Amino acid sequence: MPLLIKNADIVNADSRYSADILCADDVITRIAPSIESSPGTEVIDAAGRLVFPGFIDPHTHIYLPFMGTFSKDDYASGTKAALVGGTTTIFEMVCPSRQMSHAEGFAVWHKQAQGRACCDYGFHMGVTRFDDNSAAELREIVAQGVGSFKVFLAYKGAFGVEDTELWNTLSLARELGVVVAAHCENETLVAEMQARLLAAGRTGPDAHYESRPPRVEAEGVHHLCTFAEFTGATVYVVHLSCREALAAAIDARARGVMVFVETLIQYLLLDKTWAERPGFQGAKYVMSPPLRDQANQEVLWNGLAGGLVQTVATDHAPFDFASQKTMGRDDFTRIPNGIPAIEDRVTLLWTHGVKTGRLSLEQFVAVASTNAARIFGLWPRKGVIQPGADADLVIWDPDYRGIISARNQTQAVDYNAFEGMPIEGRPAVVTVRGEVAVRDGRFCGTEGRGRFLQCHRTP
Ligand code: URP
Ligand code: ZN
Ligand code: ZN
């Protein structure tokens, strides 16, 4: 059914204006000062609200076999939670084990998503080893619509790649015009410091931070960028958490390296004291890189406002506290790493970014939607409200007031890291390609309607 949104206060990354928006057959067909409705058209009055392009989470792990367990969401619960929070597109990390081929991994993740995903999704193809078959497999995967690879410079013995594998991945990416996302921490330094801390009897979650201090992350960023410099690849640093790592990226940019930077809503709002909470509660806040000293938050907010940091993601990796985080009760290195956030990223960014004046409305749209669409080859299909774009729209209620709680969340995990935090605004209506998928905090869309997105980067 066609959809007409009347009285829309449209906000794009580079513009704000009032108009009506007509949607049909998945896309925005017309934007004009006044559009008459025709019979059979659903009409929504957006007066008093803002209308944003659907938000994009460029880094999620809905399905993740990791550290001896599996992340808790499936594609139905994870994408419903995304939509409730205004995220209409996710980029999932395909993370095959080092024993799996890339082709197998790609097929497994497709199977998980197909028929379950409620919003559209792209894949970053994890390159967790590089052997004689890898180049051919990765070429085929790129031909099937993947526009980005993912490498881990961390997680020794699991997903982490050696330097020759890194070189080969970046060289292939450069040839294919594919951007390479990277988890940047020096895996050897982490492994050695973990061992040293455990030997000293430091087994609790508070030791996690000390095993991966800022310089270890900065070394990872410097390492990646040096390889990018000599291969000519474009790279994207995922979940950057601290001043030292940002400085390494800025330094590389000054040398001509094409490097983009992502931070997370977790790093903007939570600090390392959360992982030091007593009674093993800190395990809820164990992720890598770890939560940092509070002083880093201002650096990251300023980085977003100043264009040094391009995107805000979640790295959504949901592990139950009661049955999964406790796997590391006697050894912090066994706590499954990750802090779920897919549902709350946008409302928190709005509350702490826009409402506080740290970000303009346009910057908010850029870092939560448009920049990811541009970097990963989805723009102008996603990330902008204009004729021809997919009709992924978020009608935003700036007057809503609420409190975040696991008790009423959609994501399938037994805690919420932002429990008790107030939010000042939320999506009133969310559409996925013209179909209303959320009304007032409840999913009402179609399970399985989400599509795999073909990403084509134009360098
Ligand atoms: O702690 C994290 N970040 N968990 C998810 C896996 C990853 O490193 O992205
Ligand atoms: Zn990571
Ligand atoms: Zn991740």
Coordinates of C-alpha atoms and ligand atoms in Angstrom, one line a residue:
M1 CA 0.0 0.0 0.0
P2 CA 1.4 3.5 -0.8
L3 CA 2.3 5.6 2.2
L4 CA 2.0 9.4 2.4
I5 CA 3.8 11.2 5.3
K6 CA 2.3 14.7 5.7
N7 CA 4.0 17.7 7.3
A8 CA 7.4 16.1 7.5
D9 CA 10.2 18.1 9.1
I10 CA 12.9 16.3 7.0
V11 CA 16.4 16.1 8.3
N12 CA 19.2 14.8 6.1
A13 CA 23.0 15.0 6.8
D14 CA 23.2 18.2 4.7
S15 CA 19.7 19.7 4.8
R16 CA 16.5 20.4 6.8
Y17 CA 13.2 21.4 5.2
S18 CA 9.4 20.8 5.4
A19 CA 7.5 18.7 2.9
D20 CA 5.2 15.7 2.3
I21 CA 6.8 12.4 1.4
L22 CA 5.1 9.8 -0.9
C23 CA 6.3 6.2 -0.8
A24 CA 5.4 3.3 -3.1
D25 CA 6.9 0.0 -4.2
D26 CA 9.7 0.1 -1.5
V27 CA 11.0 3.6 -2.4
I28 CA 10.4 7.3 -1.9
T29 CA 8.6 8.4 -5.1
R30 CA 7.9 12.1 -4.5
I31 CA 8.8 14.9 -2.1
A32 CA 6.8 18.1 -2.5
P33 CA 5.4 20.9 -0.3
S34 CA 1.9 19.4 -0.5
I35 CA 0.9 16.0 -1.9
E36 CA -2.8 15.0 -2.1
S37 CA -3.6 11.5 -0.9
S38 CA -5.3 9.1 -3.2
P39 CA -7.6 6.2 -2.3
G40 CA -5.8 3.2 -0.8
T41 CA -2.9 5.3 0.5
E42 CA -2.0 5.1 4.2
V43 CA -1.5 8.6 5.5
I44 CA 0.6 9.5 8.6
D45 CA 0.6 13.1 9.9
A46 CA 4.2 13.9 11.1
A47 CA 3.4 17.4 12.4
G48 CA 5.5 18.3 15.4
R49 CA 7.9 15.4 14.7
L50 CA 11.2 15.1 12.8
V51 CA 11.7 12.7 9.9
F52 CA 15.1 11.1 9.6
P53 CA 16.5 8.6 7.0
G54 CA 16.5 5.1 8.6
F55 CA 19.5 4.8 10.9
I56 CA 22.3 2.4 10.0
D57 CA 24.3 0.3 12.5
P58 CA 27.5 -0.5 10.7
H59 CA 28.8 -3.1 13.2
T60 CA 26.6 -5.9 14.7
H61 CA 27.0 -9.5 15.8
I62 CA 23.5 -10.9 15.8
Y63 CA 25.0 -14.4 15.1
L64 CA 28.4 -14.9 16.7
P65 CA 30.0 -18.2 17.7
F66 CA 32.6 -16.8 20.1
M67 CA 34.6 -17.8 23.2
G68 CA 32.9 -21.1 23.5
T69 CA 29.3 -19.9 23.2
F70 CA 26.9 -18.1 20.8
S71 CA 25.5 -14.5 21.0
K72 CA 22.0 -14.6 22.3
D73 CA 19.9 -12.8 19.6
D74 CA 18.8 -14.4 16.4
Y75 CA 18.0 -12.4 13.3
A76 CA 14.4 -12.0 14.3
S77 CA 14.9 -10.7 17.8
G78 CA 18.0 -8.7 16.9
T79 CA 16.5 -6.9 13.9
K80 CA 13.2 -6.2 15.7
A81 CA 15.2 -4.6 18.5
A82 CA 17.2 -2.6 15.9
L83 CA 13.9 -1.3 14.4
V84 CA 12.3 -0.4 17.7
G85 CA 15.3 1.8 18.2
G86 CA 15.1 3.4 14.7
T87 CA 17.8 1.3 13.0
T88 CA 16.6 0.1 9.6
T89 CA 19.8 -1.3 8.2
I90 CA 22.5 -3.3 9.9
F91 CA 25.9 -4.4 8.8
E92 CA 26.7 -7.8 10.3
M93 CA 30.2 -9.2 10.7
V94 CA 30.5 -12.6 9.1
C95 CA 33.0 -14.3 11.4
P96 CA 33.9 -17.8 10.3
S97 CA 36.3 -19.7 12.5
R98 CA 39.8 -20.3 11.2
Q99 CA 38.7 -23.9 10.4
M100 CA 35.9 -22.8 8.1
S101 CA 36.3 -21.6 4.5
H102 CA 35.1 -18.1 3.6
A103 CA 32.5 -19.6 1.3
E104 CA 31.1 -21.8 4.1
G105 CA 31.0 -18.8 6.5
F106 CA 29.2 -16.7 4.0
A107 CA 26.6 -19.4 3.5
V108 CA 26.1 -20.0 7.2
W109 CA 25.5 -16.3 7.9
H110 CA 23.1 -16.0 4.9
K111 CA 21.1 -19.0 6.3
Q112 CA 20.9 -17.4 9.7
A113 CA 19.5 -14.1 8.3
Q114 CA 17.2 -15.3 5.5
G115 CA 13.6 -15.6 6.5
R116 CA 14.2 -14.1 9.9
A117 CA 15.7 -10.6 9.4
C118 CA 13.1 -7.8 9.7
C119 CA 15.3 -5.0 8.4
D120 CA 17.7 -4.9 5.6
Y121 CA 21.3 -6.1 6.2
G122 CA 24.7 -6.0 4.6
F123 CA 27.7 -8.2 5.5
H124 CA 31.3 -7.4 6.3
M125 CA 33.1 -10.5 5.2
G126 CA 35.4 -11.6 8.0
V127 CA 38.8 -12.7 6.6
T128 CA 39.9 -14.9 9.5
R129 CA 42.7 -16.6 7.5
F130 CA 44.2 -16.2 4.0
D131 CA 45.2 -19.4 2.3
D132 CA 45.5 -20.6 -1.3
N133 CA 41.7 -20.6 -1.8
S134 CA 40.9 -17.4 -0.1
A135 CA 41.4 -14.9 -3.0
A136 CA 39.1 -16.9 -5.3
E137 CA 36.4 -17.3 -2.6
L138 CA 36.6 -13.6 -1.6
R139 CA 36.3 -12.5 -5.2
E140 CA 33.2 -14.5 -5.6
I141 CA 31.7 -13.2 -2.3
V142 CA 32.4 -9.6 -3.5
A143 CA 30.7 -10.4 -6.8
Q144 CA 27.7 -11.5 -4.8
G145 CA 27.4 -8.0 -3.2
V146 CA 29.8 -7.7 -0.3
G147 CA 31.6 -4.4 -0.3
S148 CA 33.8 -4.8 2.8
F149 CA 36.1 -7.2 4.5
K150 CA 36.7 -7.5 8.3
V151 CA 40.0 -8.5 9.9
F152 CA 40.8 -9.0 13.6
L153 CA 44.3 -8.0 14.8
A154 CA 43.1 -9.3 18.1
Y155 CA 41.9 -12.7 19.4
K156 CA 45.0 -14.8 19.0
G157 CA 44.3 -18.3 17.9
A158 CA 40.6 -17.5 17.2
F159 CA 39.8 -14.9 14.5
G160 CA 43.1 -13.1 14.5
V161 CA 45.2 -12.9 11.3
E162 CA 49.0 -12.9 10.9
D163 CA 50.7 -10.1 9.1
T164 CA 51.1 -11.9 5.8
E165 CA 47.4 -12.6 5.8
L166 CA 46.7 -9.0 6.6
W167 CA 48.9 -7.9 3.7
N168 CA 47.1 -10.3 1.3
T169 CA 43.7 -9.2 2.5
L170 CA 44.5 -5.5 2.1
S171 CA 46.1 -6.1 -1.3
L172 CA 43.0 -7.9 -2.6
A173 CA 40.7 -5.3 -1.1
R174 CA 42.6 -2.6 -2.9
E175 CA 42.3 -4.4 -6.2
L176 CA 38.6 -5.1 -5.7
G177 CA 37.7 -1.6 -4.4
V178 CA 36.6 -3.1 -1.1
V179 CA 37.0 -1.3 2.3
V180 CA 38.6 -3.3 5.1
A181 CA 37.2 -3.0 8.6
A182 CA 39.5 -3.9 11.4
H183 CA 39.5 -4.7 15.1
C184 CA 42.7 -3.0 16.2
E185 CA 44.5 -4.4 19.2
N186 CA 47.9 -6.1 19.3
E187 CA 47.0 -9.7 20.0
T188 CA 50.5 -10.7 21.4
L189 CA 50.6 -7.8 23.9
V190 CA 47.0 -8.8 25.0
A191 CA 47.9 -12.5 25.4
E192 CA 51.1 -11.7 27.4
M193 CA 49.5 -9.2 29.7
Q194 CA 46.5 -11.5 30.3
A195 CA 48.9 -14.3 31.3
R196 CA 50.8 -11.9 33.6
L197 CA 47.6 -10.7 35.3
L198 CA 46.3 -14.2 35.9
A199 CA 49.6 -15.3 37.3
A200 CA 49.4 -12.4 39.8
G201 CA 45.9 -13.7 40.9
R202 CA 44.0 -11.0 39.0
T203 CA 41.1 -13.0 37.8
G204 CA 38.1 -10.6 38.0
P205 CA 36.5 -8.4 35.3
D206 CA 38.4 -5.4 36.5
A207 CA 41.6 -6.9 35.2
H208 CA 40.2 -6.9 31.6
Y209 CA 41.1 -3.2 31.2
E210 CA 44.6 -3.6 32.3
S211 CA 45.2 -6.4 29.8
R212 CA 44.3 -4.1 26.9
P213 CA 45.4 -0.5 27.7
P214 CA 45.0 2.3 25.3
R215 CA 48.5 1.9 23.8
V216 CA 47.7 -1.6 22.8
E217 CA 44.8 -0.3 20.7
A218 CA 46.8 2.6 19.3
E219 CA 49.5 0.1 18.3
G220 CA 46.8 -1.9 16.4
V221 CA 45.6 1.2 14.6
H222 CA 49.1 2.2 13.7
H223 CA 49.8 -1.3 12.5
L224 CA 46.7 -1.5 10.3
C225 CA 47.4 2.0 8.9
T226 CA 51.0 1.2 8.1
F227 CA 49.8 -1.9 6.1
A228 CA 47.2 0.3 4.4
E229 CA 49.8 2.8 3.5
F230 CA 51.9 0.3 1.6
T231 CA 49.0 -1.6 0.0
G232 CA 46.9 1.4 -0.8
A233 CA 43.8 -0.2 0.7
T234 CA 41.0 1.9 2.3
V235 CA 40.5 0.9 5.9
Y236 CA 37.9 1.4 8.6
V237 CA 38.8 1.1 12.3
V238 CA 36.0 -0.4 14.2
H239 CA 35.1 0.3 17.8
L240 CA 37.7 3.0 18.4
S241 CA 37.7 3.8 22.1
C242 CA 40.4 6.2 23.1
R243 CA 42.5 9.3 22.4
E244 CA 45.7 7.4 21.7
A245 CA 44.0 5.3 19.0
L246 CA 42.3 8.3 17.4
A247 CA 45.7 10.1 17.3
A248 CA 47.2 7.1 15.4
A249 CA 44.3 7.3 12.9
I250 CA 44.7 11.1 12.4
D251 CA 48.4 10.7 12.0
A252 CA 47.9 8.1 9.3
R253 CA 45.3 10.3 7.6
A254 CA 47.9 13.1 7.5
R255 CA 50.2 10.7 5.7
G256 CA 47.5 10.1 3.1
V257 CA 46.1 6.8 4.4
M258 CA 42.4 6.4 3.6
V259 CA 41.2 5.5 7.1
F260 CA 37.7 5.9 8.5
V261 CA 36.9 5.7 12.2
E262 CA 33.9 4.2 14.0
T263 CA 33.2 4.6 17.7
L264 CA 30.5 3.0 19.8
I265 CA 27.7 4.4 21.9
Q266 CA 29.1 2.3 24.8
Y267 CA 32.4 4.3 24.7
L268 CA 30.6 7.6 24.5
L269 CA 28.5 6.9 27.6
L270 CA 30.2 4.2 29.8
D271 CA 33.6 4.2 31.3
K272 CA 35.9 1.6 32.9
T273 CA 34.4 2.0 36.4
W274 CA 31.4 0.0 35.1
A275 CA 33.6 -3.0 34.5
E276 CA 35.0 -2.6 38.1
R277 CA 31.6 -3.1 39.7
P278 CA 31.6 -5.6 42.6
G279 CA 30.0 -9.0 42.7
F280 CA 31.1 -9.9 39.2
Q281 CA 28.5 -7.3 37.9
G282 CA 31.5 -5.8 36.0
A283 CA 31.3 -8.8 33.6
K284 CA 28.3 -7.2 31.9
Y285 CA 30.7 -4.4 30.8
V286 CA 33.5 -6.6 29.5
M287 CA 34.1 -5.9 25.8
S288 CA 37.2 -5.3 23.7
P289 CA 38.7 -2.8 23.4
P290 CA 37.6 -2.2 27.0
L291 CA 35.6 0.7 28.4
R292 CA 38.1 3.5 29.0
D293 CA 38.8 6.4 31.4
Q294 CA 36.0 9.0 31.2
A295 CA 38.3 11.6 29.8
N296 CA 38.1 9.8 26.4
Q297 CA 34.4 10.4 26.1
E298 CA 34.9 14.1 25.4
V299 CA 37.6 13.3 22.8
L300 CA 35.2 11.0 21.0
W301 CA 32.3 13.4 21.1
N302 CA 34.5 16.1 19.7
G303 CA 35.8 13.7 17.1
L304 CA 32.2 13.1 15.9
A305 CA 31.4 16.8 15.9
G306 CA 34.6 17.7 14.1
G307 CA 34.4 15.0 11.5
L308 CA 37.4 13.0 12.8
V309 CA 35.1 10.1 13.7
Q310 CA 32.7 9.1 11.0
T311 CA 30.2 6.6 12.6
V312 CA 28.6 5.5 15.8
A313 CA 27.9 1.8 15.9
T314 CA 27.0 -0.7 18.6
D315 CA 29.2 -3.8 18.0
H316 CA 26.0 -5.5 19.4
A317 CA 27.3 -8.7 20.9
P318 CA 24.6 -10.0 23.4
F319 CA 25.7 -12.6 26.0
D320 CA 23.4 -13.4 28.9
F321 CA 24.9 -12.4 32.3
A322 CA 23.4 -15.4 34.2
S323 CA 24.6 -18.2 32.0
Q324 CA 27.2 -16.8 29.6
K325 CA 29.2 -14.0 31.2
T326 CA 29.6 -16.3 34.2
M327 CA 31.8 -18.6 32.1
G328 CA 34.6 -16.3 33.2
R329 CA 33.8 -16.1 36.9
D330 CA 37.2 -17.5 37.8
D331 CA 39.1 -16.1 34.8
F332 CA 38.3 -12.8 33.2
T333 CA 39.8 -14.0 29.9
R334 CA 36.9 -16.4 29.5
I335 CA 34.2 -13.8 29.9
P336 CA 32.4 -13.6 26.5
N337 CA 33.3 -10.2 25.2
G338 CA 30.5 -7.8 24.2
I339 CA 27.9 -5.3 25.3
P340 CA 24.5 -5.4 23.7
A341 CA 23.2 -2.0 22.4
I342 CA 21.4 -2.4 19.1
E343 CA 18.1 -1.2 20.6
D344 CA 19.3 1.9 22.4
R345 CA 22.1 3.4 20.2
V346 CA 20.0 6.0 18.5
T347 CA 17.9 7.2 21.4
L348 CA 21.0 7.5 23.5
L349 CA 22.9 9.3 20.8
W350 CA 19.9 11.7 20.5
T351 CA 19.7 12.2 24.3
H352 CA 23.4 12.7 25.0
G353 CA 24.4 14.1 21.6
V354 CA 21.6 16.3 20.1
K355 CA 19.8 17.3 23.3
T356 CA 23.0 18.4 25.0
G357 CA 24.1 20.4 21.9
R358 CA 27.2 18.3 21.2
L359 CA 25.8 17.3 17.8
S360 CA 23.6 19.2 15.4
L361 CA 20.6 17.4 13.9
E362 CA 22.5 17.1 10.6
Q363 CA 25.6 15.7 12.3
F364 CA 23.4 13.2 14.2
V365 CA 22.0 11.9 10.9
A366 CA 25.5 11.8 9.4
V367 CA 27.1 9.7 12.1
A368 CA 24.2 7.4 12.7
S369 CA 23.2 6.9 9.1
T370 CA 24.5 8.7 6.1
N371 CA 28.3 8.2 6.6
A372 CA 27.9 4.5 7.0
A373 CA 25.8 4.3 3.8
R374 CA 28.5 6.3 1.9
I375 CA 31.5 4.4 3.3
F376 CA 30.0 0.9 2.6
G377 CA 28.4 1.6 -0.8
L378 CA 24.7 1.9 0.0
W379 CA 24.3 5.6 -0.6
P380 CA 22.0 7.0 -2.0
R381 CA 19.8 4.0 -1.7
K382 CA 20.1 4.3 2.1
G383 CA 21.1 7.1 4.4
V384 CA 19.2 9.9 2.7
I385 CA 15.6 11.1 2.2
Q386 CA 15.2 11.8 -1.5
P387 CA 13.2 10.5 -4.4
G388 CA 14.5 7.1 -5.5
A389 CA 15.9 6.2 -2.1
D390 CA 14.5 3.2 -0.1
A391 CA 11.6 4.3 2.0
D392 CA 13.3 3.6 5.3
L393 CA 12.1 6.5 7.5
V394 CA 12.1 7.3 11.2
I395 CA 9.3 9.6 12.4
W396 CA 10.8 10.9 15.6
D397 CA 8.9 11.9 18.7
P398 CA 11.1 14.5 20.5
D399 CA 8.6 14.7 23.4
Y400 CA 8.8 11.1 24.5
R401 CA 10.4 10.5 27.9
G402 CA 11.4 7.1 29.1
I403 CA 13.8 5.0 31.1
I404 CA 15.8 2.2 29.6
S405 CA 15.2 -1.2 31.1
A406 CA 15.8 -4.9 30.3
R407 CA 12.3 -5.5 31.6
N408 CA 10.8 -4.1 28.4
Q409 CA 13.5 -4.5 25.8
T410 CA 13.1 -6.4 22.5
Q411 CA 16.7 -7.7 22.3
A412 CA 17.0 -11.2 23.6
V413 CA 19.5 -10.8 26.4
D414 CA 19.0 -10.8 30.2
Y415 CA 20.4 -7.4 31.0
N416 CA 20.7 -3.9 29.6
A417 CA 24.0 -2.1 30.0
F418 CA 22.2 1.3 30.1
E419 CA 19.6 0.1 32.7
G420 CA 17.9 3.1 34.4
M421 CA 19.2 5.7 31.9
P422 CA 16.6 8.3 30.9
I423 CA 15.9 8.9 27.2
E424 CA 14.4 12.1 25.8
G425 CA 12.9 11.1 22.4
R426 CA 12.3 7.9 20.4
P427 CA 10.9 6.8 17.1
A428 CA 7.1 7.1 16.9
V429 CA 7.0 5.3 13.5
V430 CA 9.7 3.4 11.6
T431 CA 9.3 2.2 8.1
V432 CA 11.2 -0.4 6.2
R433 CA 10.9 0.2 2.4
G434 CA 7.5 1.8 2.9
E435 CA 6.0 -0.7 5.3
V436 CA 5.4 0.5 8.9
A437 CA 7.5 -1.8 11.0
V438 CA 7.3 0.0 14.4
R439 CA 4.7 2.1 16.1
D440 CA 5.3 3.7 19.5
G441 CA 8.0 1.3 20.6
R442 CA 6.5 -1.9 19.3
F443 CA 7.4 -4.0 16.3
C444 CA 4.5 -4.4 13.9
G445 CA 6.3 -5.3 10.7
T446 CA 6.9 -8.5 8.8
E447 CA 9.4 -11.1 10.1
G448 CA 11.7 -12.2 7.2
R449 CA 11.0 -9.1 5.1
G450 CA 14.6 -7.9 5.5
R451 CA 16.8 -8.2 2.4
F452 CA 20.5 -8.8 1.9
L453 CA 21.9 -5.6 0.5
Q454 CA 24.3 -5.4 -2.5
C455 CA 27.0 -2.9 -1.6
H456 CA 29.0 -1.2 -4.3
R457 CA 31.7 1.2 -3.3
T458 CA 32.7 4.0 -5.5
P459 CA 36.2 4.9 -4.4
Ligands
URP1 O1 34.0 -7.2 22.8 C1 33.6 -7.2 21.6 N1 33.9 -6.2 20.9 N2 32.9 -8.3 21.2 C2 32.5 -8.6 19.9 C3 33.5 -9.1 19.0 C4 34.4 -8.0 18.5 O2 35.5 -7.8 18.9 O3 33.9 -7.2 17.7
ZN2 ZN 36.1 -6.3 17.6
ZN3 ZN 32.5 -6.5 16.6

